[in-house]
Amino acid sequence: MTQDLARIRAFVQVFDSGGFSAAARQHGRSKALLSKYVTDLEDYLGVRLMNRTTRKLSLTEAGEAYYREASALLQQLDDLDATITDQTAEPRGLLRVSAPRNFGESTLAPAIYEYLAKYPKVTLDLRLEDRYVDLVDEGIDVALRISTLADSSLIARKIADMHVVVGAAPDLLKQHGTPKHPEDLRHLPCIIDVNLQGQSNWRFIEDGKTISVPVNGPLRVNSPLAARQAAVMGLGFVILPSYLAEPAVVKGELVPVLADFLPTGQTLQAVYPHRRHLAGKVRALIDHLVAWFQSHPVS
């Protein structure tokens, strides 16, 4: 059985690598041994799997069918081996994580760094950026996103509940009064964060239904931190993630308004590509973050 698997694996490796020489270099085997394994496999099956020339290697019709099934079988075996290994082995290796910049800097970083201290054999590549990241194309193991899952090619696990705050500086409220209903914002100065979904159409909930209120004001900016600073300086009302609003609220620089109309349901999610086997280092990170945010709830 072991010899049969070696022959099957050699066949798949040779085709995946584009030839015998490339496969030998990539997998540390001799070209002669790989050639022998593939020939033995063809002799055993009684059919040619590969067309070989000095310049090109291609699969026969039988080879294409055998390759599809063989590569899937080997992937299942590798996943099974990895699953058993991950149950007993300490997480290790390079872990690539993506997260929004401001959330990463203000809230996520201490949780991530505690994970690194807990698992010193993991090396972290933490990418904080406010653009949509394609996990598969960019080789990201897991992304932390504040949203609802839209991409059906991904799997998500909830980490924590999130919410937003609408607020304004005390002096601005003295000048314009406290809004009693979201529609009041139509006639009040607002700071527009263009990163926010809907941008200048702010969403609220009334009687279980979503209402959209168009707002305007003296500033459009692509940074929630800059939007917060503008609001603190009295330039307008602002809508912010709670983890960014809370420091200014605690200091009395911003006063929350319209709390009864704010939408709920947004969550912090760990998002990762569809895979039969979830790497132990990724599972350990997700479990760690769930526990962390249970003991360190987002404001």
GROMACS .gro file of C-alpha atoms in nm:
model
  299
    1MET     CA    1   0.000   0.000   0.000
    2THR     CA    2   0.284   0.239   0.088
    3GLN     CA    3   0.450   0.170  -0.248
    4ASP     CA    4   0.121   0.227  -0.431
    5LEU     CA    5   0.076   0.565  -0.261
    6ALA     CA    6   0.434   0.661  -0.348
    7ARG     CA    7   0.365   0.590  -0.716
    8ILE     CA    8   0.038   0.785  -0.711
    9ARG     CA    9   0.198   1.078  -0.532
   10ALA     CA   10   0.488   1.081  -0.779
   11PHE     CA   11   0.245   1.096  -1.072
   12VAL     CA   12   0.055   1.389  -0.919
   13GLN     CA   13   0.374   1.573  -0.820
   14VAL     CA   14   0.524   1.540  -1.168
   15PHE     CA   15   0.216   1.683  -1.338
   16ASP     CA   16   0.169   1.960  -1.078
   17SER     CA   17   0.534   2.063  -1.116
   18GLY     CA   18   0.525   2.058  -1.496
   19GLY     CA   19   0.782   1.784  -1.545
   20PHE     CA   20   1.012   1.527  -1.391
   21SER     CA   21   1.309   1.761  -1.340
   22ALA     CA   22   1.099   2.030  -1.170
   23ALA     CA   23   0.929   1.773  -0.947
   24ALA     CA   24   1.266   1.625  -0.850
   25ARG     CA   25   1.398   1.969  -0.748
   26GLN     CA   26   1.081   2.066  -0.563
   27HIS     CA   27   1.033   1.744  -0.367
   28GLY     CA   28   1.394   1.633  -0.314
   29ARG     CA   29   1.371   1.312  -0.512
   30SER     CA   30   1.576   1.190  -0.806
   31LYS     CA   31   1.436   1.229  -1.156
   32ALA     CA   32   1.507   0.862  -1.221
   33LEU     CA   33   1.304   0.750  -0.918
   34LEU     CA   34   1.006   0.965  -1.014
   35SER     CA   35   1.019   0.832  -1.369
   36LYS     CA   36   1.031   0.475  -1.239
   37TYR     CA   37   0.731   0.534  -1.009
   38VAL     CA   38   0.520   0.680  -1.290
   39THR     CA   39   0.617   0.399  -1.530
   40ASP     CA   40   0.538   0.137  -1.265
   41LEU     CA   41   0.199   0.298  -1.208
   42GLU     CA   42   0.121   0.295  -1.580
   43ASP     CA   43   0.230  -0.070  -1.605
   44TYR     CA   44   0.010  -0.160  -1.307
   45LEU     CA   45  -0.292   0.017  -1.456
   46GLY     CA   46  -0.220  -0.106  -1.807
   47VAL     CA   47  -0.269   0.238  -1.959
   48ARG     CA   48  -0.051   0.536  -2.049
   49LEU     CA   49  -0.118   0.835  -1.819
   50MET     CA   50   0.129   1.088  -1.960
   51ASN     CA   51   0.253   1.193  -2.301
   52ARG     CA   52   0.623   1.272  -2.264
   53THR     CA   53   0.835   1.478  -2.504
   54THR     CA   54   1.160   1.667  -2.447
   55ARG     CA   55   0.968   1.997  -2.436
   56LYS     CA   56   0.624   1.916  -2.305
   57LEU     CA   57   0.440   1.686  -2.068
   58SER     CA   58   0.066   1.634  -2.100
   59LEU     CA   59  -0.195   1.395  -1.969
   60THR     CA   60  -0.378   1.142  -2.178
   61GLU     CA   61  -0.754   1.120  -2.149
   62ALA     CA   62  -0.713   0.837  -1.899
   63GLY     CA   63  -0.443   1.038  -1.721
   64GLU     CA   64  -0.674   1.338  -1.677
   65ALA     CA   65  -0.943   1.123  -1.515
   66TYR     CA   66  -0.690   0.946  -1.294
   67TYR     CA   67  -0.525   1.275  -1.195
   68ARG     CA   68  -0.854   1.427  -1.077
   69GLU     CA   69  -0.934   1.135  -0.851
   70ALA     CA   70  -0.577   1.077  -0.734
   71SER     CA   71  -0.510   1.441  -0.640
   72ALA     CA   72  -0.838   1.455  -0.446
   73LEU     CA   73  -0.748   1.132  -0.264
   74LEU     CA   74  -0.403   1.260  -0.170
   75GLN     CA   75  -0.552   1.588  -0.045
   76GLN     CA   76  -0.791   1.397   0.179
   77LEU     CA   77  -0.507   1.188   0.318
   78ASP     CA   78  -0.293   1.498   0.379
   79ASP     CA   79  -0.585   1.668   0.552
   80LEU     CA   80  -0.637   1.363   0.771
   81ASP     CA   81  -0.268   1.359   0.867
   82ALA     CA   82  -0.277   1.732   0.944
   83THR     CA   83  -0.591   1.695   1.155
   84ILE     CA   84  -0.433   1.427   1.373
   85THR     CA   85  -0.108   1.622   1.400
   86ASP     CA   86  -0.286   1.946   1.495
   87GLN     CA   87  -0.470   1.773   1.776
   88THR     CA   88  -0.142   1.704   1.954
   89ALA     CA   89   0.108   1.958   1.818
   90GLU     CA   90   0.161   2.313   1.939
   91PRO     CA   91   0.058   2.578   1.679
   92ARG     CA   92   0.359   2.685   1.474
   93GLY     CA   93   0.462   2.846   1.149
   94LEU     CA   94   0.373   3.164   0.961
   95LEU     CA   95   0.021   3.302   1.018
   96ARG     CA   96  -0.106   3.577   0.788
   97VAL     CA   97  -0.387   3.788   0.938
   98SER     CA   98  -0.576   4.083   0.788
   99ALA     CA   99  -0.781   4.340   0.984
  100PRO     CA  100  -0.911   4.698   0.951
  101ARG     CA  101  -0.639   4.948   1.041
  102ASN     CA  102  -0.809   5.149   1.316
  103PHE     CA  103  -0.966   4.845   1.478
  104GLY     CA  104  -0.635   4.663   1.462
  105GLU     CA  105  -0.441   4.947   1.619
  106SER     CA  106  -0.690   5.038   1.888
  107THR     CA  107  -0.852   4.710   1.991
  108LEU     CA  108  -0.720   4.398   1.818
  109ALA     CA  109  -0.346   4.439   1.874
  110PRO     CA  110  -0.334   4.342   2.244
  111ALA     CA  111  -0.543   4.031   2.180
  112ILE     CA  112  -0.318   3.927   1.891
  113TYR     CA  113  -0.001   3.993   2.089
  114GLU     CA  114  -0.126   3.781   2.379
  115TYR     CA  115  -0.181   3.499   2.129
  116LEU     CA  116   0.182   3.531   2.016
  117ALA     CA  117   0.301   3.517   2.376
  118LYS     CA  118   0.091   3.206   2.429
  119TYR     CA  119   0.219   3.033   2.114
  120PRO     CA  120   0.583   3.142   2.065
  121LYS     CA  121   0.637   2.905   1.771
  122VAL     CA  122   0.394   3.107   1.557
  123THR     CA  123   0.527   3.392   1.342
  124LEU     CA  124   0.267   3.658   1.264
  125ASP     CA  125   0.227   3.865   0.948
  126LEU     CA  126  -0.039   4.118   1.057
  127ARG     CA  127  -0.172   4.337   0.778
  128LEU     CA  128  -0.380   4.637   0.889
  129GLU     CA  129  -0.550   4.805   0.596
  130ASP     CA  130  -0.890   4.947   0.511
  131ARG     CA  131  -0.938   4.780   0.172
  132TYR     CA  132  -1.112   4.460   0.074
  133VAL     CA  133  -0.858   4.178   0.088
  134ASP     CA  134  -0.895   3.868  -0.131
  135LEU     CA  135  -0.791   3.593   0.109
  136VAL     CA  136  -0.716   3.331  -0.154
  137ASP     CA  137  -0.529   3.551  -0.402
  138GLU     CA  138  -0.322   3.718  -0.130
  139GLY     CA  139  -0.254   3.409   0.077
  140ILE     CA  140  -0.429   3.532   0.391
  141ASP     CA  141  -0.505   3.262   0.648
  142VAL     CA  142  -0.774   3.455   0.836
  143ALA     CA  143  -0.927   3.804   0.815
  144LEU     CA  144  -1.102   3.991   1.095
  145ARG     CA  145  -1.398   4.181   0.950
  146ILE     CA  146  -1.671   4.393   1.102
  147SER     CA  147  -1.969   4.315   0.881
  148THR     CA  148  -2.208   4.044   0.776
  149LEU     CA  149  -2.065   3.765   0.563
  150ALA     CA  150  -2.135   3.827   0.195
  151ASP     CA  151  -1.885   3.605   0.014
  152SER     CA  152  -2.021   3.249  -0.007
  153SER     CA  153  -1.672   3.117  -0.088
  154LEU     CA  154  -1.566   3.198   0.268
  155ILE     CA  155  -1.644   3.059   0.612
  156ALA     CA  156  -1.696   3.291   0.909
  157ARG     CA  157  -1.706   3.248   1.284
  158LYS     CA  158  -1.848   3.517   1.511
  159ILE     CA  159  -1.596   3.665   1.751
  160ALA     CA  160  -1.794   3.944   1.920
  161ASP     CA  161  -2.094   4.173   1.880
  162MET     CA  162  -2.024   4.524   1.753
  163HIS     CA  163  -2.227   4.843   1.748
  164VAL     CA  164  -2.202   5.206   1.642
  165VAL     CA  165  -2.243   5.539   1.819
  166VAL     CA  166  -2.380   5.867   1.688
  167GLY     CA  167  -2.243   6.160   1.881
  168ALA     CA  168  -2.154   6.527   1.884
  169ALA     CA  169  -1.951   6.769   2.092
  170PRO     CA  170  -2.134   6.927   2.390
  171ASP     CA  171  -2.101   7.278   2.243
  172LEU     CA  172  -2.259   7.167   1.916
  173LEU     CA  173  -2.555   7.022   2.105
  174LYS     CA  174  -2.594   7.350   2.294
  175GLN     CA  175  -2.596   7.532   1.961
  176HIS     CA  176  -2.832   7.304   1.765
  177GLY     CA  177  -3.011   7.105   2.034
  178THR     CA  178  -3.020   6.729   2.078
  179PRO     CA  179  -3.187   6.543   1.789
  180LYS     CA  180  -3.487   6.339   1.895
  181HIS     CA  181  -3.531   6.145   1.571
  182PRO     CA  182  -3.286   6.041   1.296
  183GLU     CA  183  -3.471   6.264   1.047
  184ASP     CA  184  -3.353   6.565   1.250
  185LEU     CA  185  -3.002   6.500   1.115
  186ARG     CA  186  -3.113   6.609   0.766
  187HIS     CA  187  -3.089   6.969   0.884
  188LEU     CA  188  -2.780   6.938   1.105
  189PRO     CA  189  -2.408   6.943   1.017
  190CYS     CA  190  -2.262   6.592   0.992
  191ILE     CA  191  -1.914   6.454   0.940
  192ILE     CA  192  -1.915   6.196   0.661
  193ASP     CA  193  -1.669   5.907   0.674
  194VAL     CA  194  -1.654   5.779   0.316
  195ASN     CA  195  -1.536   5.439   0.442
  196LEU     CA  196  -1.876   5.393   0.608
  197GLN     CA  197  -2.124   5.177   0.421
  198GLY     CA  198  -2.377   5.415   0.271
  199GLN     CA  199  -2.143   5.712   0.323
  200SER     CA  200  -2.383   6.009   0.342
  201ASN     CA  201  -2.692   5.790   0.391
  202TRP     CA  202  -2.695   5.690   0.755
  203ARG     CA  203  -2.901   5.387   0.852
  204PHE     CA  204  -3.122   5.364   1.159
  205ILE     CA  205  -3.389   5.129   1.293
  206GLU     CA  206  -3.744   5.237   1.377
  207ASP     CA  207  -4.019   4.991   1.472
  208GLY     CA  208  -3.804   4.706   1.343
  209LYS     CA  209  -3.757   4.862   0.999
  210THR     CA  210  -3.445   5.017   0.849
  211ILE     CA  211  -3.465   5.384   0.760
  212SER     CA  212  -3.201   5.574   0.561
  213VAL     CA  213  -3.137   5.939   0.638
  214PRO     CA  214  -2.935   6.152   0.391
  215VAL     CA  215  -2.693   6.378   0.576
  216ASN     CA  216  -2.454   6.653   0.478
  217GLY     CA  217  -2.198   6.872   0.640
  218PRO     CA  218  -1.865   7.054   0.624
  219LEU     CA  219  -1.635   6.752   0.591
  220ARG     CA  220  -1.596   6.427   0.400
  221VAL     CA  221  -1.300   6.218   0.509
  222ASN     CA  222  -1.174   5.863   0.460
  223SER     CA  223  -1.062   5.809   0.819
  224PRO     CA  224  -1.285   5.741   1.121
  225LEU     CA  225  -1.016   5.882   1.351
  226ALA     CA  226  -1.012   6.207   1.155
  227ALA     CA  227  -1.393   6.210   1.158
  228ARG     CA  228  -1.387   6.166   1.536
  229GLN     CA  229  -1.144   6.456   1.576
  230ALA     CA  230  -1.362   6.681   1.361
  231ALA     CA  231  -1.665   6.595   1.572
  232VAL     CA  232  -1.474   6.657   1.896
  233MET     CA  233  -1.387   7.002   1.759
  234GLY     CA  234  -1.758   7.073   1.706
  235LEU     CA  235  -1.776   7.053   1.327
  236GLY     CA  236  -2.071   6.814   1.319
  237PHE     CA  237  -2.240   6.494   1.426
  238VAL     CA  238  -2.052   6.173   1.359
  239ILE     CA  239  -2.126   5.800   1.340
  240LEU     CA  240  -1.844   5.582   1.468
  241PRO     CA  241  -1.770   5.226   1.573
  242SER     CA  242  -1.814   5.207   1.948
  243TYR     CA  243  -1.448   5.115   2.009
  244LEU     CA  244  -1.344   5.447   1.851
  245ALA     CA  245  -1.623   5.659   2.002
  246GLU     CA  246  -1.587   5.533   2.359
  247PRO     CA  247  -1.259   5.714   2.450
  248ALA     CA  248  -1.408   6.049   2.347
  249VAL     CA  249  -1.736   5.971   2.526
  250VAL     CA  250  -1.552   5.884   2.849
  251LYS     CA  251  -1.364   6.215   2.834
  252GLY     CA  252  -1.686   6.408   2.775
  253GLU     CA  253  -1.567   6.520   2.431
  254LEU     CA  254  -1.859   6.349   2.257
  255VAL     CA  255  -2.216   6.297   2.375
  256PRO     CA  256  -2.406   5.995   2.233
  257VAL     CA  257  -2.745   6.065   2.075
  258LEU     CA  258  -3.024   5.863   1.909
  259ALA     CA  259  -2.921   5.544   2.091
  260ASP     CA  260  -3.271   5.394   2.058
  261PHE     CA  261  -3.251   5.412   1.678
  262LEU     CA  262  -2.910   5.257   1.617
  263PRO     CA  263  -2.887   4.932   1.420
  264THR     CA  264  -2.765   4.613   1.580
  265GLY     CA  265  -2.647   4.286   1.433
  266GLN     CA  266  -2.301   4.376   1.312
  267THR     CA  267  -2.036   4.142   1.440
  268LEU     CA  268  -1.664   4.098   1.444
  269GLN     CA  269  -1.602   3.786   1.237
  270ALA     CA  270  -1.304   3.567   1.169
  271VAL     CA  271  -1.325   3.484   0.799
  272TYR     CA  272  -1.122   3.216   0.625
  273PRO     CA  273  -1.133   3.026   0.293
  274HIS     CA  274  -1.321   2.700   0.248
  275ARG     CA  275  -1.087   2.417   0.341
  276ARG     CA  276  -1.148   2.060   0.450
  277HIS     CA  277  -0.889   2.108   0.721
  278LEU     CA  278  -0.848   2.424   0.926
  279ALA     CA  279  -0.486   2.466   1.031
  280GLY     CA  280  -0.423   2.435   1.404
  281LYS     CA  281  -0.261   2.781   1.423
  282VAL     CA  282  -0.576   2.937   1.270
  283ARG     CA  283  -0.814   2.744   1.495
  284ALA     CA  284  -0.606   2.838   1.800
  285LEU     CA  285  -0.617   3.208   1.702
  286ILE     CA  286  -0.995   3.208   1.653
  287ASP     CA  287  -1.053   3.028   1.983
  288HIS     CA  288  -0.820   3.274   2.155
  289LEU     CA  289  -1.000   3.578   2.011
  290VAL     CA  290  -1.343   3.445   2.111
  291ALA     CA  291  -1.221   3.401   2.469
  292TRP     CA  292  -1.042   3.737   2.468
  293PHE     CA  293  -1.344   3.941   2.359
  294GLN     CA  294  -1.565   3.760   2.608
  295SER     CA  295  -1.339   3.887   2.888
  296HIS     CA  296  -1.262   4.219   2.713
  297PRO     CA  297  -1.600   4.316   2.558
  298VAL     CA  298  -1.598   4.586   2.294
  299SER     CA  299  -1.752   4.904   2.434
   0.00000   0.00000   0.00000
